[in-house]
GROMACS .gro file of C-alpha atoms in nm:
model
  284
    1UNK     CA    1  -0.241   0.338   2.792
    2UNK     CA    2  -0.465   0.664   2.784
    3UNK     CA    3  -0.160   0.854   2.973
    4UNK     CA    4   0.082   0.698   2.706
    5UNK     CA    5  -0.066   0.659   2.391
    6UNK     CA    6   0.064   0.432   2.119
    7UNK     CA    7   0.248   0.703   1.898
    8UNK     CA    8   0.233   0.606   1.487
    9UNK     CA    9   0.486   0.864   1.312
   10UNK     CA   10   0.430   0.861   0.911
   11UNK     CA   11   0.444   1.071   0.601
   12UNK     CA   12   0.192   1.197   0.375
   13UNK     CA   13   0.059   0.936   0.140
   14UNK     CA   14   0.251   0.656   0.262
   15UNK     CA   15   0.033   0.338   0.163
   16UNK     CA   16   0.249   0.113   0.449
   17UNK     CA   17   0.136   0.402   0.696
   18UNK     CA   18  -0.223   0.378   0.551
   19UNK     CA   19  -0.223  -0.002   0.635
   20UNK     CA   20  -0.124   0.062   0.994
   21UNK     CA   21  -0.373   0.354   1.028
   22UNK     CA   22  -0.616   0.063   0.935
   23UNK     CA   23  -0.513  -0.198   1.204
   24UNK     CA   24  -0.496   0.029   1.449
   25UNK     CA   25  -0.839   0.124   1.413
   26UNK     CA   26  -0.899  -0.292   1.362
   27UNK     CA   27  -0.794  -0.304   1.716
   28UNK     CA   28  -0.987   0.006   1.853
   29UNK     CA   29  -0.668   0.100   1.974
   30UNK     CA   30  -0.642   0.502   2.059
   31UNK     CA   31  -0.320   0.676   1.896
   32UNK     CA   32  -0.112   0.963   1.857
   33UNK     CA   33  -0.092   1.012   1.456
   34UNK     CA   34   0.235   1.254   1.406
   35UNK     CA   35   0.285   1.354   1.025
   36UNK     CA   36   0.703   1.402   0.983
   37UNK     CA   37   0.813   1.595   0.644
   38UNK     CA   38   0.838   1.411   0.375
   39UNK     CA   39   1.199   1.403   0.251
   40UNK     CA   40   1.338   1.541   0.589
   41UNK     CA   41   1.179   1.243   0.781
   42UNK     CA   42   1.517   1.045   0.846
   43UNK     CA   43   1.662   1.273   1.048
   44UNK     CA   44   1.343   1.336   1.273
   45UNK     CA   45   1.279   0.928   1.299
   46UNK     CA   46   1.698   0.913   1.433
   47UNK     CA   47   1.632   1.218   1.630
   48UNK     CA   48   1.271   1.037   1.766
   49UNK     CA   49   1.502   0.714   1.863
   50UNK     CA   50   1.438   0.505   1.578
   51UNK     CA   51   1.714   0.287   1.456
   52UNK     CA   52   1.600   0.272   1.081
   53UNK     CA   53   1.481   0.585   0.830
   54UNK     CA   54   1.156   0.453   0.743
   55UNK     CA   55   0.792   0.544   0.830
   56UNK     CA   56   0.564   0.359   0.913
   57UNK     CA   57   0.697   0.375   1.272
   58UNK     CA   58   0.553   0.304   1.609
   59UNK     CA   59   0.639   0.419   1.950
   60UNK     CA   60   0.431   0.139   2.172
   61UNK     CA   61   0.329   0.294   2.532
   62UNK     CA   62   0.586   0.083   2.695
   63UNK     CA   63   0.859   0.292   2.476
   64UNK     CA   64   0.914   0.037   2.286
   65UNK     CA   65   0.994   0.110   1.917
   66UNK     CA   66   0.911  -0.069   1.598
   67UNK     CA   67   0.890   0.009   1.203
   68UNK     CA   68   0.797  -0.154   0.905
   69UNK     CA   69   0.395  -0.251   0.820
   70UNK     CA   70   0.505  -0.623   0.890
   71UNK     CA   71   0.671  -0.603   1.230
   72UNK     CA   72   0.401  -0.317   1.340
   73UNK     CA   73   0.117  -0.585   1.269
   74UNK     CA   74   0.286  -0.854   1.498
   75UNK     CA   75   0.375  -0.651   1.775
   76UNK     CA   76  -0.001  -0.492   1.774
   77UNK     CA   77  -0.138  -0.886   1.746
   78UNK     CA   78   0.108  -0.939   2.057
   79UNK     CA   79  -0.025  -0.616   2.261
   80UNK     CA   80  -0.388  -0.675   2.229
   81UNK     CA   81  -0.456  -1.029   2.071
   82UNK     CA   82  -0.821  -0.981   2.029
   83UNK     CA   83  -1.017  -0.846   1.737
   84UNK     CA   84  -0.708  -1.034   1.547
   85UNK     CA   85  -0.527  -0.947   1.223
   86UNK     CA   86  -0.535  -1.280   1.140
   87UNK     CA   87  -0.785  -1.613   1.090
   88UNK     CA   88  -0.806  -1.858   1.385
   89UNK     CA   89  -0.826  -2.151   1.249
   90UNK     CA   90  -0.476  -2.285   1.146
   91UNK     CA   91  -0.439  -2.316   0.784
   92UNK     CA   92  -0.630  -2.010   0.705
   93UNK     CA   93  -0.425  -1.853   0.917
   94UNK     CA   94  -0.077  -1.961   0.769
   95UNK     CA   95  -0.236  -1.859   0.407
   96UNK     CA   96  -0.317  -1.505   0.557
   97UNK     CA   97   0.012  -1.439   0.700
   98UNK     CA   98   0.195  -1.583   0.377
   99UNK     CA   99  -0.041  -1.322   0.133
  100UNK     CA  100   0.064  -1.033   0.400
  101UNK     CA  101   0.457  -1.133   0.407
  102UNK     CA  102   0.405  -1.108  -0.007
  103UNK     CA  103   0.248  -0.833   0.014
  104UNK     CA  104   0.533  -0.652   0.237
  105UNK     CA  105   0.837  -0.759   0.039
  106UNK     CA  106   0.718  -0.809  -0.321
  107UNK     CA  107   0.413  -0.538  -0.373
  108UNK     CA  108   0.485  -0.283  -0.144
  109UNK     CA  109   0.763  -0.147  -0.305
  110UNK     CA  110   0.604  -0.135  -0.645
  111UNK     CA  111   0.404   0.208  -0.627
  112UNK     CA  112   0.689   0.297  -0.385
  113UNK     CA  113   0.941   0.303  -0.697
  114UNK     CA  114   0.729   0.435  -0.970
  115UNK     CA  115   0.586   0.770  -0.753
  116UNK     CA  116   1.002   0.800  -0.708
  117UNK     CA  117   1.074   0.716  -1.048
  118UNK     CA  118   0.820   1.014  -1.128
  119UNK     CA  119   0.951   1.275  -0.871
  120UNK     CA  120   1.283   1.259  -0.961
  121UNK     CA  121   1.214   1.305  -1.347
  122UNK     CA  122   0.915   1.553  -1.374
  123UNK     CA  123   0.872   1.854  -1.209
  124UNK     CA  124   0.524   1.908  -1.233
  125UNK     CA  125   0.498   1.528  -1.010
  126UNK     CA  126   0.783   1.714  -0.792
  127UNK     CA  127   0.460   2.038  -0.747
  128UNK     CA  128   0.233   1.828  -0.699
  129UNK     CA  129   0.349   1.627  -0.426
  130UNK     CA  130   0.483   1.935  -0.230
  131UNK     CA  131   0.135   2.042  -0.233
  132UNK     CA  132  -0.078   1.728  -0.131
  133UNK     CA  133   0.228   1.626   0.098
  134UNK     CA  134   0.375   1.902   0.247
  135UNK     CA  135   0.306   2.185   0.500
  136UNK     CA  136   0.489   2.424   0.379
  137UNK     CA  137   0.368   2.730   0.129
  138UNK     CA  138   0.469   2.754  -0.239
  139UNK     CA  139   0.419   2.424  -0.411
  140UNK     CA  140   0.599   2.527  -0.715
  141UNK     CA  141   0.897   2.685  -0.508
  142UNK     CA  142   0.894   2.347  -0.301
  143UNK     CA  143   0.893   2.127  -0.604
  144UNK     CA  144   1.162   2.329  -0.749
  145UNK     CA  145   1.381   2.284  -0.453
  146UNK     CA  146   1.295   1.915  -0.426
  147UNK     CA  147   1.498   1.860  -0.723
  148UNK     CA  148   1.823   1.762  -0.593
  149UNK     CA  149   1.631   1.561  -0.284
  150UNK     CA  150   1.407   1.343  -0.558
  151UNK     CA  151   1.696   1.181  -0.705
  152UNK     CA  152   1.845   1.071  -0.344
  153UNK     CA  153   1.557   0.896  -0.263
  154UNK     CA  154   1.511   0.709  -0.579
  155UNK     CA  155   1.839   0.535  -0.559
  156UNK     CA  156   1.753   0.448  -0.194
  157UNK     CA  157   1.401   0.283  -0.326
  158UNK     CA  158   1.573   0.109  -0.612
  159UNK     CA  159   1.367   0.330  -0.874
  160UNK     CA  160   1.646   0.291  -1.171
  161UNK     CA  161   1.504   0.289  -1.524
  162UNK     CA  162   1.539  -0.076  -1.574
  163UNK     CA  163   1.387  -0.150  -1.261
  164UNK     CA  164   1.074   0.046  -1.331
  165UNK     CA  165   1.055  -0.077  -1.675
  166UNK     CA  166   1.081  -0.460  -1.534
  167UNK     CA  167   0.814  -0.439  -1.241
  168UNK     CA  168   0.586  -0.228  -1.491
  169UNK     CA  169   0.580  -0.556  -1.717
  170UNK     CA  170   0.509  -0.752  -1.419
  171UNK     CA  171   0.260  -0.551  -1.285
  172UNK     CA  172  -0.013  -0.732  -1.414
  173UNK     CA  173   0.102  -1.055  -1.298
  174UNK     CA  174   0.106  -0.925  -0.949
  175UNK     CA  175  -0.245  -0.792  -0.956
  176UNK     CA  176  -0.334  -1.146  -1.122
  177UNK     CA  177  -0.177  -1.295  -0.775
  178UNK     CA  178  -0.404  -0.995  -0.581
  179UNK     CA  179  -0.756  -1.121  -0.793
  180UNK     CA  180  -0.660  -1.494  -0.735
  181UNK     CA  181  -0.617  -1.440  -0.308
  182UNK     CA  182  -0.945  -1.254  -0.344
  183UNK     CA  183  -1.109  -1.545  -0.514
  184UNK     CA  184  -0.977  -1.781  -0.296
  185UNK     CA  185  -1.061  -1.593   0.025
  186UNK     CA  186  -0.739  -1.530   0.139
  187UNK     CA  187  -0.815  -1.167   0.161
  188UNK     CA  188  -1.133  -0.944   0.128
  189UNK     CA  189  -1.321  -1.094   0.417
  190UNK     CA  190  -1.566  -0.996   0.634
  191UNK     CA  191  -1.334  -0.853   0.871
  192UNK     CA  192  -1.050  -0.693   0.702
  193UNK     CA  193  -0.685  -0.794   0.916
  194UNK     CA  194  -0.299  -0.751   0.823
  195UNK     CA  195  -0.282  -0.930   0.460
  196UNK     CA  196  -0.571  -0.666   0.385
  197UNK     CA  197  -0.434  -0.377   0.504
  198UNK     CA  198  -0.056  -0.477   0.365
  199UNK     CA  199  -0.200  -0.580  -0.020
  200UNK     CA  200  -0.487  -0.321  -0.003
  201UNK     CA  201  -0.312  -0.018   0.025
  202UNK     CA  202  -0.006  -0.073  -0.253
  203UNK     CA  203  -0.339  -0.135  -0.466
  204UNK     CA  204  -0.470   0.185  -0.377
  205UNK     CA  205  -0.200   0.391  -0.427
  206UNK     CA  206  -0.123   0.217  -0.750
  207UNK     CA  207  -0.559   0.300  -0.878
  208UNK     CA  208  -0.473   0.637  -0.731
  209UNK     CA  209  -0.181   0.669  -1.037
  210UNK     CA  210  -0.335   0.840  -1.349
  211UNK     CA  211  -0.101   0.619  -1.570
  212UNK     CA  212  -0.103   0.285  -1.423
  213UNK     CA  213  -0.442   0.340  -1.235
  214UNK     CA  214  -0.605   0.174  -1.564
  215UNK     CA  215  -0.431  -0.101  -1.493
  216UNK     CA  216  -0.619  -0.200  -1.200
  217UNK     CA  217  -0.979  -0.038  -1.334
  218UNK     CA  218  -1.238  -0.353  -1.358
  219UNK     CA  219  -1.066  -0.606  -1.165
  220UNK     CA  220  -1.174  -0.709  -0.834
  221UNK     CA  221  -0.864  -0.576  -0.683
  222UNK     CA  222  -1.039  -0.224  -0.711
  223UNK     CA  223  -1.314  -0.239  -0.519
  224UNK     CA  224  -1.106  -0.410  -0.283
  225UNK     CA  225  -0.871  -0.203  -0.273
  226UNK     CA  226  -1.106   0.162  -0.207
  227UNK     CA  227  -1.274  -0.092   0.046
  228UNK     CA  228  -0.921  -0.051   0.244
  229UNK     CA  229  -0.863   0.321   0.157
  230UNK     CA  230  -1.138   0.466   0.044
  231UNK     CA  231  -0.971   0.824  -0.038
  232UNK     CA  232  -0.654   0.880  -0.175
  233UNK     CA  233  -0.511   1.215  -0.422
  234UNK     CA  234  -0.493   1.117  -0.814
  235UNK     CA  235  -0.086   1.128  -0.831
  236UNK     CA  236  -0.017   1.301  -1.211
  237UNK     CA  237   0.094   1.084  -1.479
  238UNK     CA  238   0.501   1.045  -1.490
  239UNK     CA  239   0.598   0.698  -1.660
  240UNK     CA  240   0.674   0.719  -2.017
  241UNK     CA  241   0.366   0.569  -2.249
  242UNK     CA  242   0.555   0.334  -2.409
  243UNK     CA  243   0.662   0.165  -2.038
  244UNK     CA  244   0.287   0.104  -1.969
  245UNK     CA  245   0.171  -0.282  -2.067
  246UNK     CA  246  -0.111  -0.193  -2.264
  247UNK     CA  247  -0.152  -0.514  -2.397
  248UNK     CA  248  -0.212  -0.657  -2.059
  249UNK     CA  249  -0.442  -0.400  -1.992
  250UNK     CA  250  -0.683  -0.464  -2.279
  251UNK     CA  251  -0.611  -0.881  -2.224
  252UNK     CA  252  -0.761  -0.819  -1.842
  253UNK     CA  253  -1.032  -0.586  -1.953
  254UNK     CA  254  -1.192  -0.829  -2.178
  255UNK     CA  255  -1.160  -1.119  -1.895
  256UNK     CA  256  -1.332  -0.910  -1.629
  257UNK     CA  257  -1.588  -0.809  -1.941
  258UNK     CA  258  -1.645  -1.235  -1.946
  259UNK     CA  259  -1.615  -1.250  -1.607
  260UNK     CA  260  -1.947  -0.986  -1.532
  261UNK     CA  261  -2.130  -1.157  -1.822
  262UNK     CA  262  -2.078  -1.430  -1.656
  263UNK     CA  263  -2.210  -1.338  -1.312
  264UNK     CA  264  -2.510  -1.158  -1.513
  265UNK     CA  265  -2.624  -1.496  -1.594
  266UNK     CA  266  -2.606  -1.587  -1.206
  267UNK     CA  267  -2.288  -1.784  -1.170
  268UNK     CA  268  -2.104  -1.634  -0.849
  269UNK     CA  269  -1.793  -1.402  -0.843
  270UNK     CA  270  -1.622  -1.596  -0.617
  271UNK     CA  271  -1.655  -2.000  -0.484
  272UNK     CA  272  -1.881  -2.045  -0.232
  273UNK     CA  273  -1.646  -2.256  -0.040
  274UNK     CA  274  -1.357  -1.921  -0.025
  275UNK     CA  275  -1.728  -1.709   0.110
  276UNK     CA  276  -1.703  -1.967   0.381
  277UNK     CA  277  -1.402  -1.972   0.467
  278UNK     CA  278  -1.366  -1.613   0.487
  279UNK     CA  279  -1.666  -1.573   0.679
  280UNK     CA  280  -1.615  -1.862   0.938
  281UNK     CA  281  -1.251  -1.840   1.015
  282UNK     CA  282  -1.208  -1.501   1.138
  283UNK     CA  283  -1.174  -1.482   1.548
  284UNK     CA  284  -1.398  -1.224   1.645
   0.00000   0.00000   0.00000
């Protein structure tokens, strides 16, 4: 495998390429990390042999090729079962692989559609990204000629105003669902595996959002959440103010208030019995 080393092609601050970053190193497998340009990656991952225009993307040392967060984690389970991704024992497994399959198709594209929704209507979001995510020189050139690219890729994410608007409402329900798998000890383990890495880095990217980062300040997610990618860029604010739930916000904020009085007095964060689990059901 050292001859032919797993090859994982990405794009800068791609939360689905974070996750695989993190179960490759999970694994202890050695890789090749190859950064494509953002925006011009399509053509490179057709050109690379890839049948589909999204990153993450993984050339196996067999030649074997595979994209997506999802399909990546099963095929790395299948090519070195042990540390796993996922529990051993049977129904802690099925509730680990459920979490990560919600976490693929229903969170995921969250962060994914508002950091489009912003670089296709500010400028200043357009700068700033081709100067954390690009190579090349002259960020405010770059984000100038970005212009007419932005809006291409926020059709092909789905990033209409409606849309945004919608998930931004239900936002806080989905980090509700994040807090609740945490309690439970579904995810945030001892040993991180793929439901982590899938829900932990759309959670990070969306803390990392100036705008909507507030929205996940206090709640367990957080911590979590910096626990799976600890560094990430603070992405400029782009959503409109009035799009923001800040009703939500304030109605979490005084339930996590509660919720530390709470443990102040000695009652635990989270049941004993989800500690256990966590702690016991994890192949090692």
């Amino acid at each position: 495998m050292a001859d032919n080393p797993i090859r994982l092609y990405g794009i800068a601050l791609s939360h689905p390429v974070l996750g695989v970053h993190g179960m490759l190193k999970r694994k202890t497998l050695s890789y090749r990390y190859i950064e494509l340009l953002a925006g011009a990656h399509p053509l490179s991952l057709f050109a690379l042999g890839f049948t589909r225009a999204t990153v993450p993307a993984l050339k196996l040392p067999d030649g074997r090729r595979v994209q997506g967060s999802l399909a990546i984690a099963k095929a790395l389970e299948r090519l070195v079962p042990t540390p796993s991704l996922y529990p051993s024992e049977p129904a802690a497994r099925a509730a680990a692989q459920e979490a990560e399959r919600w976490g693929e198709a229903v969170l995921q594209p969250v962060p994914r559609r508002l950091i489009r929704w912003g670089l296709r209507h500010r400028l200043d979001q357009r700068r700033w990204f081709a100067d954390v995510a690009s190579p090349l020189p002259a960020p405010a050139l770059m984000g100038i000629l970005l212009t007419p690219v932005a809006p291409v890729f926020a059709r092909r994410a789905g990033a209409s105003d409606e849309r945004v608007q919608r998930e931004l409402a239900e936002l806080p329900g989905l980090l509700d669902k994040v807090d609740g798998l945490l309690d439970s000890g579904v995810i945030g383990g001892e040993e991180l595996g793929a439901a982590d890495f899938q829900i932990g880095s759309s959670v990070r990217m969306l803390m990392a959002m100036q705008d909507v980062g507030r929205l996940v300040a206090e709640r367990p997610a957080a911590s979590f959440a910096r626990r799976v990618v600890p560094d990430y860029p603070e992405v400029p604010a782009a959503l409109p103010a009035q799009w923001l739930p800040a009703h939500a916000w304030r109605r979490r904020s005084e339930q996590w208030t509660l919720a530390s009085t709470r443990r102040s007095k000695g009652d635990p964060p989270y049941s004993e019995s989800s500690r256990a689990l966590s702690a016991s059901s994890w192949s090692r």
